[in-house]
Coordinates of C-alpha atoms in Angstrom, one line a residue:
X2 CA 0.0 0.0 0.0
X3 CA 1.3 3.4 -1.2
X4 CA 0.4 6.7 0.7
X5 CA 2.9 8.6 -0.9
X6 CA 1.2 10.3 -3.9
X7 CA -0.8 13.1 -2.9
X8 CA -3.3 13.6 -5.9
X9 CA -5.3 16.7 -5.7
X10 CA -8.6 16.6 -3.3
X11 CA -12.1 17.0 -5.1
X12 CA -14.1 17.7 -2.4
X13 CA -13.6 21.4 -1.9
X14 CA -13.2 21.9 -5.9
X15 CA -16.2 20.3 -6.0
X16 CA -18.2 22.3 -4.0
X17 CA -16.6 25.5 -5.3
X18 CA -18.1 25.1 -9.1
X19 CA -21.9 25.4 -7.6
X20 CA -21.0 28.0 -4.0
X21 CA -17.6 29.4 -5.0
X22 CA -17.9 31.8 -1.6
X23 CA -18.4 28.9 0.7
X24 CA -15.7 26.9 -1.0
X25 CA -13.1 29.8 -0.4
X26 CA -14.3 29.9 2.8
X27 CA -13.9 26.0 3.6
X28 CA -10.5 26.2 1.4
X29 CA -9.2 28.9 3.7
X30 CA -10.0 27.1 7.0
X31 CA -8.8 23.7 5.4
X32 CA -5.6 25.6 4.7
X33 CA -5.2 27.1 8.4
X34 CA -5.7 23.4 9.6
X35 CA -3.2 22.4 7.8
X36 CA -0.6 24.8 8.0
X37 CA -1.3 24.8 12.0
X38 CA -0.8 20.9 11.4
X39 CA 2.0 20.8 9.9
X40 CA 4.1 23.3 11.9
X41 CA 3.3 20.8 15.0
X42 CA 4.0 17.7 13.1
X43 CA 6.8 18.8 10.9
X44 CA 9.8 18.1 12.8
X45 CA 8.2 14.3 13.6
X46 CA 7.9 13.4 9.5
X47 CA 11.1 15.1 8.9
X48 CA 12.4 12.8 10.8
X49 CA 11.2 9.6 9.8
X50 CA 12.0 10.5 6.4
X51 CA 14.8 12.5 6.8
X52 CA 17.7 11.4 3.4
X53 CA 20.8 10.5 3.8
X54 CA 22.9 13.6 3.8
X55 CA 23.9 14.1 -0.4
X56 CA 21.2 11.7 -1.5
X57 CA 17.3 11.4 -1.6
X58 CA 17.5 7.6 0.1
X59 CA 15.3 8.2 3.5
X60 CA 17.1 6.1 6.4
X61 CA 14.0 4.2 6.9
X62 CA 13.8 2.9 3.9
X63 CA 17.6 1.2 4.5
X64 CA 16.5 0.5 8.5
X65 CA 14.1 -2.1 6.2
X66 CA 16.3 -3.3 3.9
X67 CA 19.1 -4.0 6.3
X68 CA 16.3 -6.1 8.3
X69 CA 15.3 -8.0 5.7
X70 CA 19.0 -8.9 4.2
X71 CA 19.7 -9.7 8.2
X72 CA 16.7 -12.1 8.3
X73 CA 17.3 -13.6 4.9
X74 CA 20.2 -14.8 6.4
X75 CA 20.2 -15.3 9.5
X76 CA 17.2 -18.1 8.6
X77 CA 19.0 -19.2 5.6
X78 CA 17.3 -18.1 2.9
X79 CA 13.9 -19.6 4.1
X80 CA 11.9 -17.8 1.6
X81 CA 13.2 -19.9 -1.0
X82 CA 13.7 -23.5 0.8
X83 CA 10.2 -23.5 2.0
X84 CA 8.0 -21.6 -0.3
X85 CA 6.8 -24.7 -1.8
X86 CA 5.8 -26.1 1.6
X87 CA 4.5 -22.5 1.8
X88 CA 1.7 -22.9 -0.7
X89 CA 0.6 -26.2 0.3
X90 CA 0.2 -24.9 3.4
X91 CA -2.3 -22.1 1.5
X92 CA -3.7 -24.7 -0.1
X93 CA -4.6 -26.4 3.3
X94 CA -2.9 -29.7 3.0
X95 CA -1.3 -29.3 6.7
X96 CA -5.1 -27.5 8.1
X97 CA -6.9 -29.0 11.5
X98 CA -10.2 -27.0 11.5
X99 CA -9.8 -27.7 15.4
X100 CA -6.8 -25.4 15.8
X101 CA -7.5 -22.4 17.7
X102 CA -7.6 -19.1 15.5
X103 CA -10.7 -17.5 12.9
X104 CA -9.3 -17.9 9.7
X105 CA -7.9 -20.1 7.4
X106 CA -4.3 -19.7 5.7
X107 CA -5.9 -18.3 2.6
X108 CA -8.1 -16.0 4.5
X109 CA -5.6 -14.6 6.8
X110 CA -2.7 -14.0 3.5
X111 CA -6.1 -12.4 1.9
X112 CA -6.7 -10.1 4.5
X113 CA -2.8 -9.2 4.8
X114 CA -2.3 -8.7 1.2
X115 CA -5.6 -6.6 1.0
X116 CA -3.8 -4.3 3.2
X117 CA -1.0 -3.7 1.0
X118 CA -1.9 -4.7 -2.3
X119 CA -3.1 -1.0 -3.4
X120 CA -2.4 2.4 -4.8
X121 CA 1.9 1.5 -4.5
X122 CA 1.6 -0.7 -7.0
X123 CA -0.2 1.5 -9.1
X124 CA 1.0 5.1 -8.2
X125 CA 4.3 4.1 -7.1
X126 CA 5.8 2.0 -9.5
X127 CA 5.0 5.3 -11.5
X128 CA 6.7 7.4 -9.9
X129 CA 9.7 4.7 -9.4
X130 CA 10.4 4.2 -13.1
X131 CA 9.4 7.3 -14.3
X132 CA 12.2 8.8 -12.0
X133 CA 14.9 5.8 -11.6
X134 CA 14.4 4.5 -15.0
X135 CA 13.4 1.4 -15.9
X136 CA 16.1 -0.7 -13.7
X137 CA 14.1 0.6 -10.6
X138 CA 12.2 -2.5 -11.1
X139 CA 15.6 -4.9 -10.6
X140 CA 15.8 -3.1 -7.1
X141 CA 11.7 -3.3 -6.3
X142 CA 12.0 -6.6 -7.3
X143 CA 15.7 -7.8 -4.7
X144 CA 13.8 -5.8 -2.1
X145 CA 10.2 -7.9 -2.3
X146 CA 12.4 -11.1 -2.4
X147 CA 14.7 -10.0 0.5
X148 CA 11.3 -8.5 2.5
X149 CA 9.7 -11.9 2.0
X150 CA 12.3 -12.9 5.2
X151 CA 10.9 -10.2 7.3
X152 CA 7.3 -11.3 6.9
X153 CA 8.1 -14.5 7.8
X154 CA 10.0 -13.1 11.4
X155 CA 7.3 -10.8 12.4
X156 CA 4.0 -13.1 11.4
X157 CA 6.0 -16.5 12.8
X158 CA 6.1 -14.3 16.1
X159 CA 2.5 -12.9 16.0
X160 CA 0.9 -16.3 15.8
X161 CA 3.4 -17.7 18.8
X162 CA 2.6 -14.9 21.3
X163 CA -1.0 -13.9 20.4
X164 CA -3.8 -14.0 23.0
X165 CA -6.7 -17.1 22.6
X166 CA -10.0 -16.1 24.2
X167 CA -12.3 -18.3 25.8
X168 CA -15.0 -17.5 22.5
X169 CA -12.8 -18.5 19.9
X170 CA -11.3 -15.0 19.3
X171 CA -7.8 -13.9 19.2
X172 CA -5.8 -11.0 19.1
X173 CA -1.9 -10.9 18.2
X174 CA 0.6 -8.7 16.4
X175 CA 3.7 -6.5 17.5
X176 CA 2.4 -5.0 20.8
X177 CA 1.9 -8.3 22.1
X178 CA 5.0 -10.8 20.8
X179 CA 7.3 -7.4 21.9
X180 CA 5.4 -7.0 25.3
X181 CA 5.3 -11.0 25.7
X182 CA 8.5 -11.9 24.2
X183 CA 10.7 -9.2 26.1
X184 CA 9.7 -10.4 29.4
X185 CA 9.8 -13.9 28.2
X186 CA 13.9 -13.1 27.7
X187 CA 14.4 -10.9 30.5
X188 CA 14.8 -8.1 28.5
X189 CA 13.5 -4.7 30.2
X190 CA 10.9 -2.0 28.4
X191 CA 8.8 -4.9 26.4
X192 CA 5.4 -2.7 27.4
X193 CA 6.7 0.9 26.3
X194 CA 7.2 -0.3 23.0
X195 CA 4.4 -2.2 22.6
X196 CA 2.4 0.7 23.3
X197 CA 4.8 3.4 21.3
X198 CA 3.9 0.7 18.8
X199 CA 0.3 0.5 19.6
X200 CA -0.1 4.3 18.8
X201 CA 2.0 4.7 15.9
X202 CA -1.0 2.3 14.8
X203 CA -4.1 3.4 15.5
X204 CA -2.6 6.9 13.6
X205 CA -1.6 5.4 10.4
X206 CA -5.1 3.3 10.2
X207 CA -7.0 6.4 10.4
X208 CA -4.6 8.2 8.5
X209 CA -2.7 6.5 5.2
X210 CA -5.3 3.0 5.8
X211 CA -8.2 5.1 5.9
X212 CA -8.1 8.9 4.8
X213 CA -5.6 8.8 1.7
X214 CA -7.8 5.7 0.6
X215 CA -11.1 7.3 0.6
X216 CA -10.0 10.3 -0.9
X217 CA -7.9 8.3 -4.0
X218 CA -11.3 6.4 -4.4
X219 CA -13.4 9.7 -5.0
X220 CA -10.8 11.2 -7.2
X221 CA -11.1 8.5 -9.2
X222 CA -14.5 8.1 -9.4
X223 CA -14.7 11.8 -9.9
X224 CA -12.4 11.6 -12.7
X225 CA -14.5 9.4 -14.3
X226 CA -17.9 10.8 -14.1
X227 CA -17.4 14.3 -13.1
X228 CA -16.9 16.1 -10.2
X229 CA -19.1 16.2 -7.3
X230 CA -19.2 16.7 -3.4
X231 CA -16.6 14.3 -1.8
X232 CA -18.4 13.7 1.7
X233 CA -20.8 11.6 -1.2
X234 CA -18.2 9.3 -1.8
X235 CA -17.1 9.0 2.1
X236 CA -20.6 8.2 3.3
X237 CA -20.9 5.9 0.5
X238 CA -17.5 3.9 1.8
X239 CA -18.6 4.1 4.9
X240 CA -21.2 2.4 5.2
X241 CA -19.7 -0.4 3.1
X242 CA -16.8 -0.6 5.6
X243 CA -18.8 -0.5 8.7
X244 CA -20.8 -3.9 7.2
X245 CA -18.0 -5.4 6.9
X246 CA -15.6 -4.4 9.8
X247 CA -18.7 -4.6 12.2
X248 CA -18.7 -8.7 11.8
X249 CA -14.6 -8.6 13.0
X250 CA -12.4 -10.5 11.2
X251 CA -13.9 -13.3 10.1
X252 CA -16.1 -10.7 8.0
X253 CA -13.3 -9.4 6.9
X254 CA -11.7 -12.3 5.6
X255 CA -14.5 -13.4 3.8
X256 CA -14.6 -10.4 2.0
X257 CA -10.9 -10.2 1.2
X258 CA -10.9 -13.9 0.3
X259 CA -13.0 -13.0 -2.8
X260 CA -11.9 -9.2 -3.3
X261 CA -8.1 -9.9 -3.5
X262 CA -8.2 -12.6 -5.7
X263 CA -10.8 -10.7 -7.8
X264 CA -8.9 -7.3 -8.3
X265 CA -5.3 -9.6 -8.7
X266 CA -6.8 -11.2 -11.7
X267 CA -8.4 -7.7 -12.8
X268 CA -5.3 -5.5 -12.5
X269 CA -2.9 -8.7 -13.6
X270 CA -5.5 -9.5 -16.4
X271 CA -5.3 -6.1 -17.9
X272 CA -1.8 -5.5 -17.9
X273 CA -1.3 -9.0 -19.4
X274 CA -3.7 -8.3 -21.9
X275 CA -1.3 -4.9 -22.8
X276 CA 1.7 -7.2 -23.1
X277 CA -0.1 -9.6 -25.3
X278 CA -0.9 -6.7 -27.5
X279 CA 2.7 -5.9 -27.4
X280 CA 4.7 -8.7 -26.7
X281 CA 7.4 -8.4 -29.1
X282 CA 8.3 -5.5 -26.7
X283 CA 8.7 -7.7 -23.8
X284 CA 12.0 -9.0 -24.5
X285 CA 13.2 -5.4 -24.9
X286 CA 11.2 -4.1 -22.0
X287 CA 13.3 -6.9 -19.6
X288 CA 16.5 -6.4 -21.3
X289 CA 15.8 -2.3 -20.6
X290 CA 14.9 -3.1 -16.7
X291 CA 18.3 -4.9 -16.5
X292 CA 20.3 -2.8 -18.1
X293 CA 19.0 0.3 -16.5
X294 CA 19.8 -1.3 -12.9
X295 CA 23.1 -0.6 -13.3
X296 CA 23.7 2.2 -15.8
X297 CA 21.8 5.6 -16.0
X298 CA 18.4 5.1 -17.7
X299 CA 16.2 7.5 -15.6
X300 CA 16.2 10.8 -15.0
X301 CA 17.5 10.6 -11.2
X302 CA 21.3 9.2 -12.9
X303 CA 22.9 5.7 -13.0
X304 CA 22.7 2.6 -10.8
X305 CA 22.4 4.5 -7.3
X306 CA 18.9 6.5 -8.7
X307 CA 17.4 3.0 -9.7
X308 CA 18.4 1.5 -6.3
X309 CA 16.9 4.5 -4.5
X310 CA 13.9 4.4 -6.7
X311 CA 13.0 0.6 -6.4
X312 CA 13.9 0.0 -2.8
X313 CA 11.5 3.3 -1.6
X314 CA 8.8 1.7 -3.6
X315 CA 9.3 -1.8 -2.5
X316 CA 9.3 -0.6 1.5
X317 CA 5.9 1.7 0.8
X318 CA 4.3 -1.3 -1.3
X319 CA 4.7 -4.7 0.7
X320 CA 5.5 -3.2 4.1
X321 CA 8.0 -5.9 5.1
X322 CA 9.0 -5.2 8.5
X323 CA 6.1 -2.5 9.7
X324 CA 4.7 -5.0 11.5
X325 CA 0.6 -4.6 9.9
X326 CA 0.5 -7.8 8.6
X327 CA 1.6 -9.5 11.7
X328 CA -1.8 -8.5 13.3
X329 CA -3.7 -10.2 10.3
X330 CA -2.1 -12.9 10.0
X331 CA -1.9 -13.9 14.1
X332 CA -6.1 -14.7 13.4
X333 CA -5.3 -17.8 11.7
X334 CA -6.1 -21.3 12.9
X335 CA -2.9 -23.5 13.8
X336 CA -1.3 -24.8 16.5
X337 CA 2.3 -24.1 15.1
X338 CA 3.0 -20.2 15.0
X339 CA 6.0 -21.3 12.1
X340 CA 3.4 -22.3 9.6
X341 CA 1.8 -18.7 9.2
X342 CA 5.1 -17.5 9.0
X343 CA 5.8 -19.6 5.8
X344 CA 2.9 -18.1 4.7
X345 CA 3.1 -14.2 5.1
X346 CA 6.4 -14.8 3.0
X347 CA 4.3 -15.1 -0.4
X348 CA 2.7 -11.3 0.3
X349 CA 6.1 -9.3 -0.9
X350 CA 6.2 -12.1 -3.8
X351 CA 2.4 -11.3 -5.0
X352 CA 2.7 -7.8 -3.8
X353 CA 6.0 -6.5 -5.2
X354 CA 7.5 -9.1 -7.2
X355 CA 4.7 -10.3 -9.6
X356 CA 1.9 -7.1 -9.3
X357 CA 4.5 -4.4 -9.3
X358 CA 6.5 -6.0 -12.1
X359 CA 3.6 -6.6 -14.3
X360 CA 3.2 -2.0 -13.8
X361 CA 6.6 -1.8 -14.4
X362 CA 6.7 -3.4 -17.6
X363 CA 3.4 -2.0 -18.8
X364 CA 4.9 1.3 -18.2
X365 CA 8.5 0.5 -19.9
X366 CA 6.9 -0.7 -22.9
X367 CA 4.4 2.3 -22.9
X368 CA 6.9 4.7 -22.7
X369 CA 8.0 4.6 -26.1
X370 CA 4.8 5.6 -27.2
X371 CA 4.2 8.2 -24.1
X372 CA 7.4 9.9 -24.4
X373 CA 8.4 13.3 -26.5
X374 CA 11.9 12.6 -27.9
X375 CA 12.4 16.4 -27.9
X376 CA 11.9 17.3 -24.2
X377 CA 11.9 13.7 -23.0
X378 CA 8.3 14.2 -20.5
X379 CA 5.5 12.2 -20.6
X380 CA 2.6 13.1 -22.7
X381 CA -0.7 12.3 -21.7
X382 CA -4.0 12.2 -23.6
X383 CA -7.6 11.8 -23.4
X384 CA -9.3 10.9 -26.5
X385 CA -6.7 11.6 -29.1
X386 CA -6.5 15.2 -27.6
X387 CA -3.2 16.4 -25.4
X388 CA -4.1 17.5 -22.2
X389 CA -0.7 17.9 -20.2
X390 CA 3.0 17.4 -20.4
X391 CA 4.2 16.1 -17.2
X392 CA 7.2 14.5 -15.9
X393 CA 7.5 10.9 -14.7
X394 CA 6.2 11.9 -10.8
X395 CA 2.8 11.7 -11.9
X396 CA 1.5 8.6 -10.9
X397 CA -2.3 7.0 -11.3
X398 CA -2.0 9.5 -14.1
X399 CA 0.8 8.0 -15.7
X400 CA -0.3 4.2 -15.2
X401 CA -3.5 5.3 -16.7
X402 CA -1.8 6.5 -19.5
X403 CA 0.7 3.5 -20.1
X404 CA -2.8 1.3 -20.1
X405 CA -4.6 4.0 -22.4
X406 CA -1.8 4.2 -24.6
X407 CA -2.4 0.4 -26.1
X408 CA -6.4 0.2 -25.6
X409 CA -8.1 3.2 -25.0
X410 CA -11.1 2.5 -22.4
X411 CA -8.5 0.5 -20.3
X412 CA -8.2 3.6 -17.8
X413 CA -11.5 2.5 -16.8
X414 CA -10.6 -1.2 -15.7
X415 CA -7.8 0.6 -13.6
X416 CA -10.4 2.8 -12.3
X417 CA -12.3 0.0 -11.1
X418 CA -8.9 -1.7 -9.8
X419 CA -8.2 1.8 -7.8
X420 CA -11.9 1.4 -5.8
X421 CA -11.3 -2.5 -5.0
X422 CA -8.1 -1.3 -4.1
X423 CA -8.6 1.4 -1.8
X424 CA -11.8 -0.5 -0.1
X425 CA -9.9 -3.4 0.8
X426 CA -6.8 -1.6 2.0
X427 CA -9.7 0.5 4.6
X428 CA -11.0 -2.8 5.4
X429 CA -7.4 -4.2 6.7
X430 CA -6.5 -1.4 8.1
X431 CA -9.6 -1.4 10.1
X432 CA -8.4 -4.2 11.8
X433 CA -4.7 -3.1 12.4
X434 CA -6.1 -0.2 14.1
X435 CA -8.5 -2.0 16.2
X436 CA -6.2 -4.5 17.5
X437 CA -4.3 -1.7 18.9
X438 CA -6.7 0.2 20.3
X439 CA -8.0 -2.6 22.7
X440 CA -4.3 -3.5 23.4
X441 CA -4.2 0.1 24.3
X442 CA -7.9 0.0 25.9
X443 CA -8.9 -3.4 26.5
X444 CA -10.9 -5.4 24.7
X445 CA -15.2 -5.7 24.9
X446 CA -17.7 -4.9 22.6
X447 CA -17.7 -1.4 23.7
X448 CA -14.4 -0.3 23.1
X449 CA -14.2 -1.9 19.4
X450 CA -17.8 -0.2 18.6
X451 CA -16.0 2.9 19.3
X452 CA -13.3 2.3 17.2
X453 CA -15.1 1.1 14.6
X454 CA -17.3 4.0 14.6
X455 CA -14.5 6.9 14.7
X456 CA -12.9 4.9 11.9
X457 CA -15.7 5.4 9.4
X458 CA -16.2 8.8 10.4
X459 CA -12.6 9.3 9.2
X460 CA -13.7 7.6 6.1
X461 CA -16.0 10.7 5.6
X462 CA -13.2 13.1 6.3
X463 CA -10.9 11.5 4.0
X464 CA -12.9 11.4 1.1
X465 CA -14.3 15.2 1.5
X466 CA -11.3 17.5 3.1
X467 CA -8.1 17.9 2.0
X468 CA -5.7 17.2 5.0
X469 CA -2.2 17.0 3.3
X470 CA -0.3 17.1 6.6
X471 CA -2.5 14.8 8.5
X472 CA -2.2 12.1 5.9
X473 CA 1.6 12.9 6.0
X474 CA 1.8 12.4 9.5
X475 CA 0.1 9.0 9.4
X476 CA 2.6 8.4 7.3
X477 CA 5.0 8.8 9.2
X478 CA 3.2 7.1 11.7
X479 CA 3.1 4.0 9.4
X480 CA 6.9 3.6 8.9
X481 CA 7.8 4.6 13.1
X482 CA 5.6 1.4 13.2
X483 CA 8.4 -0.2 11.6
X484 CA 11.4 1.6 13.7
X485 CA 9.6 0.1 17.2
X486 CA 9.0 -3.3 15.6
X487 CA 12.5 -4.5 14.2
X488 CA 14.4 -2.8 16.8
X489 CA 12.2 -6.0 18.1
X490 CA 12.9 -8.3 15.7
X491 CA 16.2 -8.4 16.3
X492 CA 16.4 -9.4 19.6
X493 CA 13.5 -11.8 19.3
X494 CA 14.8 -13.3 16.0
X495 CA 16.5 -16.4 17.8
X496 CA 12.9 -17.2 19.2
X497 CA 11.5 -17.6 15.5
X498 CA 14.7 -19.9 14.4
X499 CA 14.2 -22.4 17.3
X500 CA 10.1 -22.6 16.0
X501 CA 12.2 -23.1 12.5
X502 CA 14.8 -25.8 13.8
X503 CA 12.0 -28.0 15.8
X504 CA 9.5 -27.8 12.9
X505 CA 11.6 -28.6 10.3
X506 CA 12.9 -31.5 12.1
X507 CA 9.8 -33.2 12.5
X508 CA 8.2 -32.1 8.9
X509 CA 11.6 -34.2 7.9
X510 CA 11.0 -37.1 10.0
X511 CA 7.1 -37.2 9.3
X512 CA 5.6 -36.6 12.2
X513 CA 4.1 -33.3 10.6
X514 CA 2.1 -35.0 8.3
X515 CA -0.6 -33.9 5.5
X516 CA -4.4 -33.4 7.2
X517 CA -5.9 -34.7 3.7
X518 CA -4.6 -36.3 0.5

């Protein structure tokens, strides 16, 4: 999931074609909010984002990539010695329907990859090869496969530490294998993280898993069919989301179950459908990915601009390492915490590898036709007409040109793709947040009704307001999330590789054997 684009917010501009006085007016006091806003929470995002000094690589992004090289190791390249083992275990060949947890394997990688299958692999493989060239993709690409190792840490430990209930629910994630497993090993300050972590949460699902969704949805729709008042959109989502989130996670998951799959195949099928049109590009399009890893095909120079490029996107698509899917993924029904582990680590392979790649080369192969030799920016078109030069930072815009620019109502299938998107990202997020809330305020019926509540209010918000700075904040909320939880990781990584040791021992010797033919 990607809640780094900002596109502009229809709401107001909406309501200023038919009261242009009240729309100044709202515009001026959204402004106010926002610059109060930011001046508060500037020094906080600057942070987390803060570059490298001379470069444009935040440190964050490498805090992930370092975790995930450090994990690939440290368990031995697990992602690629088990990920057969991994989809049987999807498939449910190892699944005892009496094993405590809500959802099945499938459900509980649905609901995860609903959360960050989204607008990043639309809008931010844009923006990564429109800037670091084509060979971005090599990097996005490493990075998914290297994150796949961090999934497998942080969902391994959710599942081992989460809390059973007496009515068949559960709740697990971060706050409560780094509460739990600290004072399991002694180690001192187990509860302050979990709740720094706990609150970093609850921002960013209100903020980049609610807000920034919304709003993307109605400028979409808006886009499509004209502009009108945002808060229309928001209550429309809302209510949506509150039938589903209302029912907890098993609701959830039997949404995401049939949404992910559906929007995969949508999103996948259309940009195969574009290669297939041009597939005596493809060759050309892979050899241009390669080469442009390592030499300067993109505007931000050479090797290091690619790298930049593809590792930001891959940390802001698949979240590897922030910790969200570990709260998902904890629901599932097993009796060996190891199993879910296995697999979480095929999210960054659908996510990033195989979704983002299929943009990637839809846009490479595009280009040739979306590109002005003289100047070298993007031109994009609506019905054989120009309507703007742009550079390659544009992106929904872009994608929807690269699709447009080999079939022209494609735009709209992406459209479509954007909604699902967006809606099942909310729905996710929903869940993230509200396991942190009752970590934070204990759990009941009350206290989730509450959340759930204020969360579809913010669903409004989102969808009618522009809030720049707020949705920046939650941002940065979003990726703190990930400074508390491998800080974690690493001292509770030797935990996960005795799970890994003892299973793999006895799934060797037989005694973990196949629940059905």
């Amino acid at each position: 999931m990607n809640r780094f684009l900002k596109p502009a917010l229809t709401g107001a501009a909406a309501l200023a074609v038919a009261t242009p006085s009240l729309a100044e007016e709202a515009m001026g006091i959204d402004d106010k909010v926002n610059q109060v806003f930011a001046e508060v929470t500037g020094p906080f995002v600057g942070l987390i984002f803060a570059p490298f000094p001379g470069t444009s690589f935040p440190w964050i992004v490498m805090w992930l990539v370092i975790a995930a090289s450090v994990f690939t190791l440290y368990f031995g390249f697990v992602q690629f010695r088990f990920f057969g083992h991994a989809i049987r275990l999807v498939k449910g060949d190892y699944s005892d329907p009496n094993d405590a947890g809500e959802v099945s394997h499938f459900q509980a990688l649905a609901t995860a990859l609903s959360g960050t299958v989204g607008l990043g692999n639309i809008a931010g493989v844009a923006v990564a090869v429109g800037i670091g060239g084509p060979g971005a993709t090599f990097w996005m690409i490493l990075a998914g496969l290297l994150g796949m190792a961090s999934k497998f840490t942080e969902c391994t430990l959710g599942v081992k530490y989460r809390n059973e209930y007496p009515d068949g629910t559960v709740s697990g994630g971060p706050m409560y294998y780094i509460s739990k497993g600290f004072a399991e090993l002694g180690l001192p300050g187990g509860k302050i993280l979990a709740v720094l972590f706990s609150i970093f949460c609850i921002l960013g699902a209100f903020g980049g898993g609610n807000m920034f969704q919304a709003n993307q949805a109605h400028a979409q729709i808006s886009g499509i069919i004209g502009d009108y008042p945002g808060w229309i959109t928001g209550l429309v989502f809302a209510a949506v989301v509150f039938a589903v989130i209302v029912g907890g996670i098993k609701s959830i998951a039997r949404v995401t179950e049939k949404v992910v799959p559906f929007m995969g195949i949508l999103y996948v099928g259309a940009a195969l459908v574009i290669l297939i049109v041009n597939y005596d590009m493809i060759g050309w399009a892979f050899g241009q990915i390669f080469a442009g890893a390592f030499t300067g095909l993109g505007i931000a120079g050479g090797m290091v601009g690619a790298l930049i490029q593809g590792f930001k996107r891959a940390a802001f698509s698949n979240e590897a390492g922030v910790g969200s899917a570990a709260i998902a993924h904890s629901a599932v029904k097993t009796s060996e915490p190891i199993t879910e582990g296995f697999v979480s680590l095929l999210e960054p392979l659908i996510d990033t590898v195989v979704i983002c790649t299929m943009t990637a080369l839809v846009i490479t192969i595009s280009q040739q036709m979306l590109i002005d030799p003289q100047t070298g920016m993007y031109i994009l078109t609506e019905g054989g007409s120009h309507i703007a030069t742009v550079d390659g930072n544009t992106g929904v815009a872009l994608t929807s040109a690269a699709f447009g620019a080999s079939i022209s109502w494609f735009p709209y299938v992406l459209a479509v793709a954007v909604v699902l998107f967006a809606f099942s990202t909310m729905i996710s997020w929903s869940y993230y947040g509200l396991k942190a809330w009752t970590y934070l305020f204990g759990e009941g019926k009350t206290a989730e009704l509450v959340f759930k509540v204020l969360f579809c209010i913010f669903v409004v918000i989102g969808a009618s307001a522009s809030l720049g700075p707020v949705i920046d904040f939650s941002d940065a909320a979003i990726f703190a999330m990930a400074v508390v939880n491998i800080a974690a990781l690493y001292f509770l990584m030797k935990l996960v590789r005795a799970e890994l040791v003892s299973y793999s021992a006895r799934l060797n010797s037989g005694k973990i054997a196949k629940a059905k033919a």
